[in-house]
PDB file of C-alpha atoms in Angstrom:
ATOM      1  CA  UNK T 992      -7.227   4.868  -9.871  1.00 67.00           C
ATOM      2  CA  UNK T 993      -8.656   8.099  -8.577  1.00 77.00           C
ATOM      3  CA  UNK T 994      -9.330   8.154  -4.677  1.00 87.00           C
ATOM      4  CA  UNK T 995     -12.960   9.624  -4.825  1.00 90.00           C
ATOM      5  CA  UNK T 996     -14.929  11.499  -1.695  1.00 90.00           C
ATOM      6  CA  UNK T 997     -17.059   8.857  -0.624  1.00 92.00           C
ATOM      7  CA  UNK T 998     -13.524   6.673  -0.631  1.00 94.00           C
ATOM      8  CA  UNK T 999     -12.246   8.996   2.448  1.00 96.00           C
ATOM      9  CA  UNK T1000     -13.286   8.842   6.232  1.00 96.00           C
ATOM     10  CA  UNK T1001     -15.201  11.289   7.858  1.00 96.00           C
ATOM     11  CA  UNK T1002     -11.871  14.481   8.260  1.00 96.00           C
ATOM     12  CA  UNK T1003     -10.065  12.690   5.584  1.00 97.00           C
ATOM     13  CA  UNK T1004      -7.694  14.782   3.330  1.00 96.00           C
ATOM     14  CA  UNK T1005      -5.810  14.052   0.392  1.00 96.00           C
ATOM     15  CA  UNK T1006      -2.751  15.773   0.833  1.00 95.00           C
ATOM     16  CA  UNK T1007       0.022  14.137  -1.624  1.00 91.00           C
ATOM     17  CA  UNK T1008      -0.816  12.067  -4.887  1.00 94.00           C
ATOM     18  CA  UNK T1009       1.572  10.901  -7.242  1.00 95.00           C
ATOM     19  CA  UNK T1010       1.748   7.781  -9.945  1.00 95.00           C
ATOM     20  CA  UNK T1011       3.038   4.814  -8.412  1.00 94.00           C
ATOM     21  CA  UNK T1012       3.571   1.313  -8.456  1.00 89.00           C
ATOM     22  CA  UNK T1013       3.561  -1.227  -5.500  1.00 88.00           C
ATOM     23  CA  UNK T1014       5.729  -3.957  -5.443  1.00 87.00           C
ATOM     24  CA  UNK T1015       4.122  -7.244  -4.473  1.00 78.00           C
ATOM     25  CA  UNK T1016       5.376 -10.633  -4.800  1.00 66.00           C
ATOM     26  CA  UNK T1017       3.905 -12.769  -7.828  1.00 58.00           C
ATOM     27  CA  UNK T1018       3.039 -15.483  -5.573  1.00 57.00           C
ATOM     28  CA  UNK T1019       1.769 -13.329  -2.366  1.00 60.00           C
ATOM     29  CA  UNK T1020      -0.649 -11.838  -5.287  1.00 52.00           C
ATOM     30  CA  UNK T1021      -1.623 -14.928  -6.335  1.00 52.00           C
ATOM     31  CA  UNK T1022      -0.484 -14.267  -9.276  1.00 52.00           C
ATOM     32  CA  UNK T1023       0.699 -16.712 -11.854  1.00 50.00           C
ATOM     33  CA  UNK T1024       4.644 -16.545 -13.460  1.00 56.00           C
ATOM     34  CA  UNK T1025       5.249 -14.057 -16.217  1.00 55.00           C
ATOM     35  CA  UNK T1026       6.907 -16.047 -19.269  1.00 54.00           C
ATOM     36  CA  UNK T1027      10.095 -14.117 -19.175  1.00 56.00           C
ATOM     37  CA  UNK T1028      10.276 -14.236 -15.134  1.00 56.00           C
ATOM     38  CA  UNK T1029      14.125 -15.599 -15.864  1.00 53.00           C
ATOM     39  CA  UNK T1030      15.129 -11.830 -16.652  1.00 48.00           C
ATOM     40  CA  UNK T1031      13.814 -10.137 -13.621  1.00 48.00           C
ATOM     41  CA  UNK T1032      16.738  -9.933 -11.514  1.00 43.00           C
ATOM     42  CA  UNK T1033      18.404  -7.716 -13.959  1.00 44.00           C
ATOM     43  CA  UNK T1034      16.170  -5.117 -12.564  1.00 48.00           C
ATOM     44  CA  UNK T1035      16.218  -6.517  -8.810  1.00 49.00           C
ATOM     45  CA  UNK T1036      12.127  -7.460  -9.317  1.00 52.00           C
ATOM     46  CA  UNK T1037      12.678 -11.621  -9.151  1.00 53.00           C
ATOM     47  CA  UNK T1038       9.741 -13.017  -8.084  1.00 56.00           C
ATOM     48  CA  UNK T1039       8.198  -9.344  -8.024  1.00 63.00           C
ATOM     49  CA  UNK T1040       5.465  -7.938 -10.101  1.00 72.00           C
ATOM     50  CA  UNK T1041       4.838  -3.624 -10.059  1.00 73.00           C
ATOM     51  CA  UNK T1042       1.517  -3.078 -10.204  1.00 80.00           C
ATOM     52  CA  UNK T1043       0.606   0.505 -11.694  1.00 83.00           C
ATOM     53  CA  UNK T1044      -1.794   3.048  -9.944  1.00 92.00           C
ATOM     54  CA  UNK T1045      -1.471   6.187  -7.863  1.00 95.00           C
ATOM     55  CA  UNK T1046      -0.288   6.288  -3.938  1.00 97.00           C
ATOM     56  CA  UNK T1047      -2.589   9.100  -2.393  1.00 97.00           C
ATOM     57  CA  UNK T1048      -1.201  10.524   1.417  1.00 97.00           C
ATOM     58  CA  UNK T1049      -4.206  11.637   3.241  1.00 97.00           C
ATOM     59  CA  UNK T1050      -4.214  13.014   6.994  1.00 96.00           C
ATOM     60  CA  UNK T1051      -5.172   9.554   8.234  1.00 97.00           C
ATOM     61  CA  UNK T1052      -3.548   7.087   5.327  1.00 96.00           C
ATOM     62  CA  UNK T1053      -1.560   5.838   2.561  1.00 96.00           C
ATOM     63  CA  UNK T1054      -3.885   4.361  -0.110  1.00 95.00           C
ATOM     64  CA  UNK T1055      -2.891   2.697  -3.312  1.00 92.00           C
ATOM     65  CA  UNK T1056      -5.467   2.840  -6.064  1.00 89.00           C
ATOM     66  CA  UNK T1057      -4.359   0.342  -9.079  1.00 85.00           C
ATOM     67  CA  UNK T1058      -5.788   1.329 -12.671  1.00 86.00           C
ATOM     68  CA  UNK T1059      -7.156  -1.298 -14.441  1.00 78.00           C
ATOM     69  CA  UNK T1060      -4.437  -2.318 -16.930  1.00 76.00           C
ATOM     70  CA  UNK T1061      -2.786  -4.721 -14.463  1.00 69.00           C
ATOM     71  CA  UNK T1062      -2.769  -8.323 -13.745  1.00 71.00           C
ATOM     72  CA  UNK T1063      -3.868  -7.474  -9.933  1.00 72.00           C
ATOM     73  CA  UNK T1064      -6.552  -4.564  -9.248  1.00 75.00           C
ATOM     74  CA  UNK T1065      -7.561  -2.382  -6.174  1.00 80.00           C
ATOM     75  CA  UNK T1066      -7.095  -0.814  -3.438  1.00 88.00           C
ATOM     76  CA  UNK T1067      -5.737  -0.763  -0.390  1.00 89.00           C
ATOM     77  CA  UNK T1068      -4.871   1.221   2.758  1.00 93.00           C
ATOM     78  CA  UNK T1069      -1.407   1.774   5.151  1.00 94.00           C
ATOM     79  CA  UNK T1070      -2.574   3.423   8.352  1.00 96.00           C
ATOM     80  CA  UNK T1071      -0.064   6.174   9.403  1.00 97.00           C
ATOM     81  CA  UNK T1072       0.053   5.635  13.358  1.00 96.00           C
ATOM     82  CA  UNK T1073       1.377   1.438  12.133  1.00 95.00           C
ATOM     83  CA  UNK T1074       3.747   2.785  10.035  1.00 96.00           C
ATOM     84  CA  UNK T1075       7.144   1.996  11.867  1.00 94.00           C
ATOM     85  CA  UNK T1076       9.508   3.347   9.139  1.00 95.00           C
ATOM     86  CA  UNK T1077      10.062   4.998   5.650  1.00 97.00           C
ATOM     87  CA  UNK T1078      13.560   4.144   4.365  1.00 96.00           C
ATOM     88  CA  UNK T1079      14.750   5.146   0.635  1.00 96.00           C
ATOM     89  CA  UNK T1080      15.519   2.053  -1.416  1.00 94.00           C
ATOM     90  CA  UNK T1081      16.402   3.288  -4.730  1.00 92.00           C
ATOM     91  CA  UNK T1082      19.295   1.360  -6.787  1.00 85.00           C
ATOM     92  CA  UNK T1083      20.099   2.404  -9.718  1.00 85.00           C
ATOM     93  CA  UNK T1084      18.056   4.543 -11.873  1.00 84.00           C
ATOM     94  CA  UNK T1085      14.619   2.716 -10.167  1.00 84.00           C
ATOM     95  CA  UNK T1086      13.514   5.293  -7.783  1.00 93.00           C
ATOM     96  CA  UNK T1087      11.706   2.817  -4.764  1.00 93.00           C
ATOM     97  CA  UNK T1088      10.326   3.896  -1.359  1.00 96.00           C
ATOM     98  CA  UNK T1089       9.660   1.497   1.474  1.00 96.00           C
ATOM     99  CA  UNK T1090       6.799   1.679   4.194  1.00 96.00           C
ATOM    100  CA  UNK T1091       7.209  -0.832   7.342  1.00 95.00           C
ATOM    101  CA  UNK T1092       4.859  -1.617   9.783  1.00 92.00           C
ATOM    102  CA  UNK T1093       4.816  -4.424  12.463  1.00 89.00           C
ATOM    103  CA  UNK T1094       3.359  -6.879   9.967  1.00 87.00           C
ATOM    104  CA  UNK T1095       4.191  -5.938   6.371  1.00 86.00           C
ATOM    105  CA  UNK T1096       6.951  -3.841   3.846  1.00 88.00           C
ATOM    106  CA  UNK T1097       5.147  -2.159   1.289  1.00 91.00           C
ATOM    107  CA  UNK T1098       7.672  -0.976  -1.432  1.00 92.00           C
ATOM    108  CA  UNK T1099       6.501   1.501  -3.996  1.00 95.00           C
ATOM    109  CA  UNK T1100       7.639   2.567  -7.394  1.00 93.00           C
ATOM    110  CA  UNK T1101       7.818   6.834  -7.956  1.00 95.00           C
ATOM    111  CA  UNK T1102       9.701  10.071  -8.726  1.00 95.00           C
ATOM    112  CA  UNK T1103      10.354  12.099  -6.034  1.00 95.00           C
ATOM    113  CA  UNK T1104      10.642  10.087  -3.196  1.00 95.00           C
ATOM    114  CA  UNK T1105      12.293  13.403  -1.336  1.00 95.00           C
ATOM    115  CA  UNK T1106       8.983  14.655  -1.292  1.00 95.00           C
ATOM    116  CA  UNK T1107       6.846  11.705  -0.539  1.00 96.00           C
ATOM    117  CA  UNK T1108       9.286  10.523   2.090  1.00 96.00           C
ATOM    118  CA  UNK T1109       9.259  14.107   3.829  1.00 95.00           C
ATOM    119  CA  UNK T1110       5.175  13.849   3.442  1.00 94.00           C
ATOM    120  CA  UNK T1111       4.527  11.037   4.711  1.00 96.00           C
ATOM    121  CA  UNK T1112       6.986  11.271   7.905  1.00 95.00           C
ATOM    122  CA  UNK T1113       5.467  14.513   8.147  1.00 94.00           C
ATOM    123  CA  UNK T1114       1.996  13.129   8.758  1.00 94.00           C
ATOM    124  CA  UNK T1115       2.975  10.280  10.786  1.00 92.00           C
ATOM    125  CA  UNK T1116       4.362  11.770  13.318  1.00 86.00           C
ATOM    126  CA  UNK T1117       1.239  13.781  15.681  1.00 84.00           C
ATOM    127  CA  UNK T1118      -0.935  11.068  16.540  1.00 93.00           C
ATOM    128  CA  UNK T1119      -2.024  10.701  20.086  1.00 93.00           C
ATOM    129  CA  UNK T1120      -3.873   7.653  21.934  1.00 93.00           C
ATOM    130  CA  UNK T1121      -6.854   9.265  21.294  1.00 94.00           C
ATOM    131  CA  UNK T1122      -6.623   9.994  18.073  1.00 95.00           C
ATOM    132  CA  UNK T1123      -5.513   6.507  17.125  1.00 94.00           C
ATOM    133  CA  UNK T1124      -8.396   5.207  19.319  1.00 94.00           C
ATOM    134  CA  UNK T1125     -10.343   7.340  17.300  1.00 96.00           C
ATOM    135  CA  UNK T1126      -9.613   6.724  13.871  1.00 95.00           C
ATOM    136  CA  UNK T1127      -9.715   2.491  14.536  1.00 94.00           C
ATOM    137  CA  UNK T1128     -13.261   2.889  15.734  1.00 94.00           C
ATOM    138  CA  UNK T1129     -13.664   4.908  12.472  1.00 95.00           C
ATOM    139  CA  UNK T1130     -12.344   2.801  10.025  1.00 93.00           C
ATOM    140  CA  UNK T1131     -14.281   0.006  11.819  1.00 92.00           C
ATOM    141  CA  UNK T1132     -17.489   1.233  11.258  1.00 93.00           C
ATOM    142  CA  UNK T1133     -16.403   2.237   7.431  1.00 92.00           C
ATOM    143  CA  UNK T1134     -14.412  -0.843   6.591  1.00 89.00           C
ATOM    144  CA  UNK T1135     -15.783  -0.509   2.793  1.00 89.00           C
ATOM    145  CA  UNK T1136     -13.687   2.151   2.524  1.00 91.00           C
ATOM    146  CA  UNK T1137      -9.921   0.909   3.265  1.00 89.00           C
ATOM    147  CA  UNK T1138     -10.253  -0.908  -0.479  1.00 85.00           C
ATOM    148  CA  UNK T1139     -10.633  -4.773  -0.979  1.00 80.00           C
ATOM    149  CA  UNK T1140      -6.695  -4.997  -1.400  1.00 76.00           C
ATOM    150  CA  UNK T1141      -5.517  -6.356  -4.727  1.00 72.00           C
ATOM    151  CA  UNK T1142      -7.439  -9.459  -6.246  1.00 68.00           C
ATOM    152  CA  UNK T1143      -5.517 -11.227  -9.398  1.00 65.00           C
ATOM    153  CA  UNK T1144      -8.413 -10.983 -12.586  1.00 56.00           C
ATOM    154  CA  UNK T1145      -9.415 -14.198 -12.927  1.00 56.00           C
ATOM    155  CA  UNK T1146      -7.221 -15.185 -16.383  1.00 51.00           C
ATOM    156  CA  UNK T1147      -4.071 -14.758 -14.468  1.00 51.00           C
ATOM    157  CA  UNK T1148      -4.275 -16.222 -11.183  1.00 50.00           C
ATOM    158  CA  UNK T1149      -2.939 -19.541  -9.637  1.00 49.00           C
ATOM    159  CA  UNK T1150      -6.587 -20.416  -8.652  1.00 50.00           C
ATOM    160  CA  UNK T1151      -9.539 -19.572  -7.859  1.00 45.00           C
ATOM    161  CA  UNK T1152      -9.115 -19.296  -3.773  1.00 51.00           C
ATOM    162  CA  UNK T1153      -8.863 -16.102  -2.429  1.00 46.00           C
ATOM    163  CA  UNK T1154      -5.508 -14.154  -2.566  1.00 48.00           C
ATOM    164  CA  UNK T1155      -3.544 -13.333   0.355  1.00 45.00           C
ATOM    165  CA  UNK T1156      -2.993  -9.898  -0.781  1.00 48.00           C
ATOM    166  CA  UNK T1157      -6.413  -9.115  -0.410  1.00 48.00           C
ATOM    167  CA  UNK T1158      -5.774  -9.375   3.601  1.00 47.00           C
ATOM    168  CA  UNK T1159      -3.930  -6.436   3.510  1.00 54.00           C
ATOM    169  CA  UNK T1160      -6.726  -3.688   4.231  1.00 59.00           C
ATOM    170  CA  UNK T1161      -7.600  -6.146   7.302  1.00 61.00           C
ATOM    171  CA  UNK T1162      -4.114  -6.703   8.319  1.00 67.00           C
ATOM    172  CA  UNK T1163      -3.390  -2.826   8.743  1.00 72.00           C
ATOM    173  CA  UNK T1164      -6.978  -2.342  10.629  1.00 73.00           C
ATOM    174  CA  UNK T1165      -6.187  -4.938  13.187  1.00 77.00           C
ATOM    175  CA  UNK T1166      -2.242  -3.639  13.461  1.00 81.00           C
ATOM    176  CA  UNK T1167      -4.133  -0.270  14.462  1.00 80.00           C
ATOM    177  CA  UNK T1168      -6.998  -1.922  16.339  1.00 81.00           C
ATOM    178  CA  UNK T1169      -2.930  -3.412  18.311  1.00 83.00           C
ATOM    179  CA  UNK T1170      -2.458   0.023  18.746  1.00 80.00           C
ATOM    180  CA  UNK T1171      -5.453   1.245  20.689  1.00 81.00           C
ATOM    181  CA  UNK T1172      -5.122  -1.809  22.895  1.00 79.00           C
ATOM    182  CA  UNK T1173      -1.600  -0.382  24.250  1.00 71.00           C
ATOM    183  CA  UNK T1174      -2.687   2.696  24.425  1.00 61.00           C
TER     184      UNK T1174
END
């Protein structure tokens, strides 16, 4: 769950860390049903699963670490020049953040979304051509570190194929790989 040194890219900073939970859809994880799915929409997750973990904002990233208690484990990576918006989706006593980019919504589970909202627009903001040119040749060459995105343990997925959740880390390198090319 912790985002370790040798997990950053060369200038990366942690500089926000809370507990989390992203939101992904039971079958986009490749997850199999929960028994009780029936009773989900009371608490607007139907067809939803939260996995647990922490949501670290570095200089460069979002990255959700999962702990290992969940049905899905590890990591992935939201680059902040592909992030297109940060909106505030909280109902009801469930306090919910959601990241767009050009591909994908990432919604997130956490207290103080004030804070987390206001860090990562914040970050998102300064990045020039360069930079982004910069920081796709980086994460390129250090692909290992983005995470392998969130694989279903073996007991609990629909088969055996690999999940399309795990295409995250590559979807968000190739949205900022987009990037340089318009640049």
């Amino acid at each position: 769950m912790a985002l370790r040194s040798n997990d950053l890219l060369p200038g990366e900073v942690v500089q926000f860390a809370k507990k989390a939970n992203a939101v992904v859809k039971v079958t986009e994880a490749g997850l199999t049903r929960f028994s009780r799915d029936q009773l989900m929409w009371m608490v607007r997750m139907q067809g939803s699963e939260a996995i647990g973990g922490q949501l670290h904002v570095t200089n460069y990233r979002l990255v959700f670490c999962s702990h290992f208690a969940n049905r899905a484990t590890g990591r992935f990576s939201i680059f902040l020049p592909v992030i297109s918006g940060v909106r505030d989706t909280s109902w009801g006593i469930k306090r919910q953040i959601e990241v767009s980019t050009g591909t994908h919504q990432f919604t997130f589970v956490a207290w103080g979304i004030p804070a987390l909202m206001a860090a990562i627009e914040g970050l998102r903001q300064h990045w020039s051509p360069d930079q982004v040119v910069w920081l796709a040749e980086t994460a390129t060459a250090e692909y290992a570190k983005l995470g392998e995105g969130l694989v279903p343990r073996p007991s609990q997925a629909l088969n055996s194929g690999m999940s399309p959740i795990e295409f995250v880390g590559a979807m968000g390198l190739m949205e900022l790989q987009e990037l340089t090319r318009r640049a």
